[in-house]
Amino acid sequence: MMRAFKVMVFAIAFVAPFAAQSQEVSYDALIAAWAQQRGEIVNPPARKAALKAAAEGFSTKAISAGLNHEATDKIALAITDAGYIVAKPHGLTAKWSTGEYTFAWDDAGQYAAISKALEPELIYASQERFPRVTVIVEPVPPVDYLTEINGEQVESVAKGVYRVYPGDVIVRVTRPSHPDCLWKGTLQAGAQQQVDCKL
């Protein structure tokens, strides 16, 4: 419970409106806080796609606001890479795993417009659109089984709720001395699927 409270406080610190004099946005923190708040797990392909969609949404708004293409591309790269961005009244710094880019605003209006384009709703909206797969294994406890989605191992919990990338999805749950529990299907954006495994 204390851990969840700490994550919520951490999230609030990063998703507050850009009205402050200086604001830092960590995209890794935004995704983690969003998932923790909902008790969900965002699998890596969905996480990558959400970041890409957020970067594309930002780019469209930034170009409309008159931001030059170089700055737009660097900020979009930081978003795609789950990096972080610091916006201040005099300029912006974008950081990602392999680089950093700093520039000054052309005017105050640009600062307001780009700050709005960086608000976390873009990343939240992207994640909300992904299909949700709920895996229920019985009996539990113990959680002594492995869960894979599309061949990639994910965290196993008593009731796992996973956000996945739309398309063909394969869920496999394995438990020692039991036959595998397997589900295959095609999920569209916004779909929900429950997989029941009695192992």
Short mmCIF file of C-alpha atoms in Angstrom, two decimals:
data_model
loop_
_atom_site.label_atom_id
_atom_site.label_comp_id
_atom_site.label_asym_id
_atom_site.label_seq_id
_atom_site.Cartn_x
_atom_site.Cartn_y
_atom_site.Cartn_z
CA MET A 1 0.00 0.00 0.00
CA MET A 2 2.83 2.38 0.91
CA ARG A 3 4.57 1.57 -2.38
CA ALA A 4 1.43 2.42 -4.36
CA PHE A 5 1.12 5.71 -2.47
CA LYS A 6 4.73 6.60 -3.28
CA VAL A 7 4.21 5.85 -6.97
CA MET A 8 1.10 8.04 -7.05
CA VAL A 9 2.96 10.94 -5.45
CA PHE A 10 5.79 10.42 -7.92
CA ALA A 11 3.34 10.42 -10.83
CA ILE A 12 1.65 13.61 -9.69
CA ALA A 13 5.01 15.34 -9.59
CA PHE A 14 5.56 14.48 -13.24
CA VAL A 15 2.12 15.05 -14.69
CA ALA A 16 1.31 18.39 -13.12
CA PRO A 17 0.32 21.09 -15.65
CA PHE A 18 3.10 23.09 -17.26
CA ALA A 19 2.06 26.28 -15.50
CA ALA A 20 5.08 26.00 -13.21
CA GLN A 21 8.29 27.88 -14.03
CA SER A 22 10.08 24.65 -14.75
CA GLN A 23 8.65 21.20 -15.43
CA GLU A 24 10.35 17.88 -16.01
CA VAL A 25 8.51 15.04 -17.73
CA SER A 26 9.85 11.49 -17.55
CA TYR A 27 8.06 9.22 -20.00
CA ASP A 28 9.27 6.10 -18.21
CA ALA A 29 7.71 7.47 -15.00
CA LEU A 30 4.45 8.35 -16.75
CA ILE A 31 4.01 4.83 -18.11
CA ALA A 32 4.95 3.19 -14.81
CA ALA A 33 2.57 5.42 -12.82
CA TRP A 34 -0.28 4.87 -15.29
CA ALA A 35 0.15 1.08 -15.07
CA GLN A 36 0.55 1.06 -11.29
CA GLN A 37 -2.56 3.17 -10.75
CA ARG A 38 -4.65 0.72 -12.79
CA GLY A 39 -2.99 -2.45 -11.56
CA GLU A 40 -2.02 -3.31 -15.12
CA ILE A 41 1.16 -4.39 -16.86
CA VAL A 42 2.13 -2.78 -20.18
CA ASN A 43 4.04 -5.33 -22.21
CA PRO A 44 7.12 -4.04 -24.11
CA PRO A 45 5.63 -3.90 -27.64
CA ALA A 46 2.61 -1.95 -26.35
CA ARG A 47 4.88 0.39 -24.40
CA LYS A 48 7.00 1.03 -27.50
CA ALA A 49 3.91 1.66 -29.65
CA ALA A 50 2.41 4.03 -27.06
CA LEU A 51 5.61 6.08 -27.00
CA LYS A 52 5.71 6.19 -30.80
CA ALA A 53 2.07 7.31 -31.00
CA ALA A 54 2.69 10.00 -28.37
CA ALA A 55 5.74 11.22 -30.31
CA GLU A 56 3.74 11.41 -33.54
CA GLY A 57 0.92 13.27 -31.80
CA PHE A 58 3.41 15.72 -30.33
CA SER A 59 5.09 16.28 -33.71
CA THR A 60 1.79 17.19 -35.35
CA LYS A 61 0.97 19.75 -32.65
CA ALA A 62 4.52 21.13 -32.54
CA ILE A 63 4.72 21.79 -36.28
CA SER A 64 1.30 23.47 -36.14
CA ALA A 65 2.64 25.69 -33.34
CA GLY A 66 5.54 26.77 -35.55
CA LEU A 67 8.35 24.78 -33.94
CA ASN A 68 11.16 24.08 -36.37
CA HIS A 69 11.59 20.56 -37.72
CA GLU A 70 14.92 19.90 -36.05
CA ALA A 71 13.61 20.70 -32.57
CA THR A 72 10.41 18.77 -33.24
CA ASP A 73 12.34 15.70 -34.37
CA LYS A 74 14.67 15.78 -31.33
CA ILE A 75 11.82 16.08 -28.85
CA ALA A 76 9.92 13.30 -30.63
CA LEU A 77 13.05 11.14 -30.39
CA ALA A 78 13.21 11.73 -26.64
CA ILE A 79 9.55 10.73 -26.30
CA THR A 80 10.01 7.59 -28.43
CA ASP A 81 13.06 6.61 -26.36
CA ALA A 82 11.14 7.08 -23.07
CA GLY A 83 13.52 9.86 -22.19
CA TYR A 84 12.66 13.04 -20.36
CA ILE A 85 12.04 16.66 -21.16
CA VAL A 86 12.57 19.82 -19.15
CA ALA A 87 10.51 22.83 -20.26
CA LYS A 88 11.29 26.32 -18.95
CA PRO A 89 10.09 29.78 -19.99
CA HIS A 90 13.37 30.45 -21.80
CA GLY A 91 13.74 27.09 -23.57
CA LEU A 92 13.57 23.33 -23.52
CA THR A 93 15.97 20.44 -23.01
CA ALA A 94 15.18 16.96 -24.34
CA LYS A 95 17.25 13.98 -23.22
CA TRP A 96 17.26 10.38 -24.39
CA SER A 97 19.54 7.35 -24.03
CA THR A 98 22.10 8.49 -26.59
CA GLY A 99 21.79 12.25 -26.74
CA GLU A 100 20.53 15.61 -25.57
CA TYR A 101 19.15 18.69 -27.31
CA THR A 102 18.57 22.20 -25.96
CA PHE A 103 17.03 25.21 -27.67
CA ALA A 104 15.40 28.56 -26.90
CA TRP A 105 11.78 29.47 -27.66
CA ASP A 106 11.06 31.94 -30.44
CA ASP A 107 8.41 33.61 -28.26
CA ALA A 108 6.27 33.09 -25.16
CA GLY A 109 3.35 31.83 -27.23
CA GLN A 110 5.47 28.99 -28.53
CA TYR A 111 6.40 27.98 -24.98
CA ALA A 112 2.72 27.74 -24.03
CA ALA A 113 1.75 25.79 -27.16
CA ILE A 114 4.61 23.27 -26.94
CA SER A 115 4.13 22.83 -23.20
CA LYS A 116 0.51 21.91 -23.86
CA ALA A 117 1.58 19.46 -26.56
CA LEU A 118 3.82 17.74 -24.00
CA GLU A 119 1.06 17.09 -21.47
CA PRO A 120 0.74 13.40 -20.56
CA GLU A 121 -2.70 12.87 -22.09
CA LEU A 122 -1.02 11.81 -25.33
CA ILE A 123 0.74 8.87 -23.71
CA TYR A 124 -2.29 8.00 -21.59
CA ALA A 125 -4.62 8.00 -24.58
CA SER A 126 -2.26 5.74 -26.52
CA GLN A 127 -2.18 3.17 -23.74
CA GLU A 128 -5.94 3.26 -23.19
CA ARG A 129 -6.53 2.21 -26.80
CA PHE A 130 -4.53 -0.99 -26.56
CA PRO A 131 -6.30 -4.33 -26.02
CA ARG A 132 -6.47 -5.61 -22.46
CA VAL A 133 -5.83 -9.28 -21.67
CA THR A 134 -6.71 -10.59 -18.21
CA VAL A 135 -5.03 -13.86 -17.25
CA ILE A 136 -6.60 -15.74 -14.33
CA VAL A 137 -4.79 -18.82 -13.07
CA GLU A 138 -6.32 -21.25 -10.60
CA PRO A 139 -5.40 -22.32 -8.07
CA VAL A 140 -3.31 -19.56 -6.50
CA PRO A 141 -1.33 -19.06 -4.37
CA PRO A 142 1.40 -19.84 -5.01
CA VAL A 143 2.30 -17.85 -8.11
CA ASP A 144 4.66 -20.57 -9.29
CA TYR A 145 3.93 -20.31 -13.00
CA LEU A 146 5.33 -18.41 -15.98
CA THR A 147 3.29 -16.16 -18.24
CA GLU A 148 4.29 -15.39 -21.83
CA ILE A 149 2.64 -13.08 -24.30
CA ASN A 150 3.74 -13.49 -27.90
CA GLY A 151 6.77 -15.45 -26.76
CA GLU A 152 7.94 -12.81 -24.30
CA GLN A 153 7.88 -13.51 -20.57
CA VAL A 154 5.89 -10.99 -18.53
CA GLU A 155 5.37 -10.57 -14.82
CA SER A 156 3.11 -13.26 -13.35
CA VAL A 157 0.59 -12.14 -10.75
CA ALA A 158 -2.51 -13.75 -9.24
CA LYS A 159 -4.74 -11.83 -11.67
CA GLY A 160 -2.61 -10.39 -14.42
CA VAL A 161 -4.04 -7.57 -16.52
CA TYR A 162 -1.87 -6.85 -19.54
CA ARG A 163 -1.99 -4.15 -22.19
CA VAL A 164 -0.86 -5.63 -25.49
CA TYR A 165 -0.28 -4.41 -29.02
CA PRO A 166 -3.28 -4.96 -31.34
CA GLY A 167 -3.12 -7.93 -33.70
CA ASP A 168 -2.39 -11.60 -33.23
CA VAL A 169 -1.86 -12.46 -29.57
CA ILE A 170 -0.64 -15.72 -28.05
CA VAL A 171 -0.85 -16.20 -24.28
CA ARG A 172 0.93 -19.17 -22.74
CA VAL A 173 0.97 -20.03 -19.04
CA THR A 174 3.24 -22.83 -17.85
CA ARG A 175 3.31 -24.50 -14.46
CA PRO A 176 5.55 -27.38 -13.38
CA SER A 177 3.94 -30.82 -13.82
CA HIS A 178 0.93 -29.39 -15.71
CA PRO A 179 0.08 -29.09 -19.40
CA ASP A 180 0.46 -25.57 -20.76
CA CYS A 181 -2.52 -23.23 -20.84
CA LEU A 182 -2.63 -21.67 -24.32
CA TRP A 183 -4.85 -18.99 -25.86
CA LYS A 184 -4.55 -17.58 -29.38
CA GLY A 185 -6.59 -14.87 -31.00
CA THR A 186 -6.65 -11.55 -32.82
CA LEU A 187 -7.40 -8.47 -30.76
CA GLN A 188 -8.38 -5.08 -32.11
CA ALA A 189 -7.80 -1.73 -30.39
CA GLY A 190 -9.92 -1.43 -27.26
CA ALA A 191 -10.71 -5.15 -27.09
CA GLN A 192 -10.81 -7.09 -23.83
CA GLN A 193 -10.02 -10.78 -23.45
CA GLN A 194 -10.04 -13.02 -20.39
CA VAL A 195 -7.86 -16.12 -20.37
CA ASP A 196 -8.77 -18.68 -17.69
CA CYS A 197 -6.12 -21.26 -16.82
CA LYS A 198 -6.83 -24.13 -14.46
CA LEU A 199 -3.43 -25.66 -13.76
#
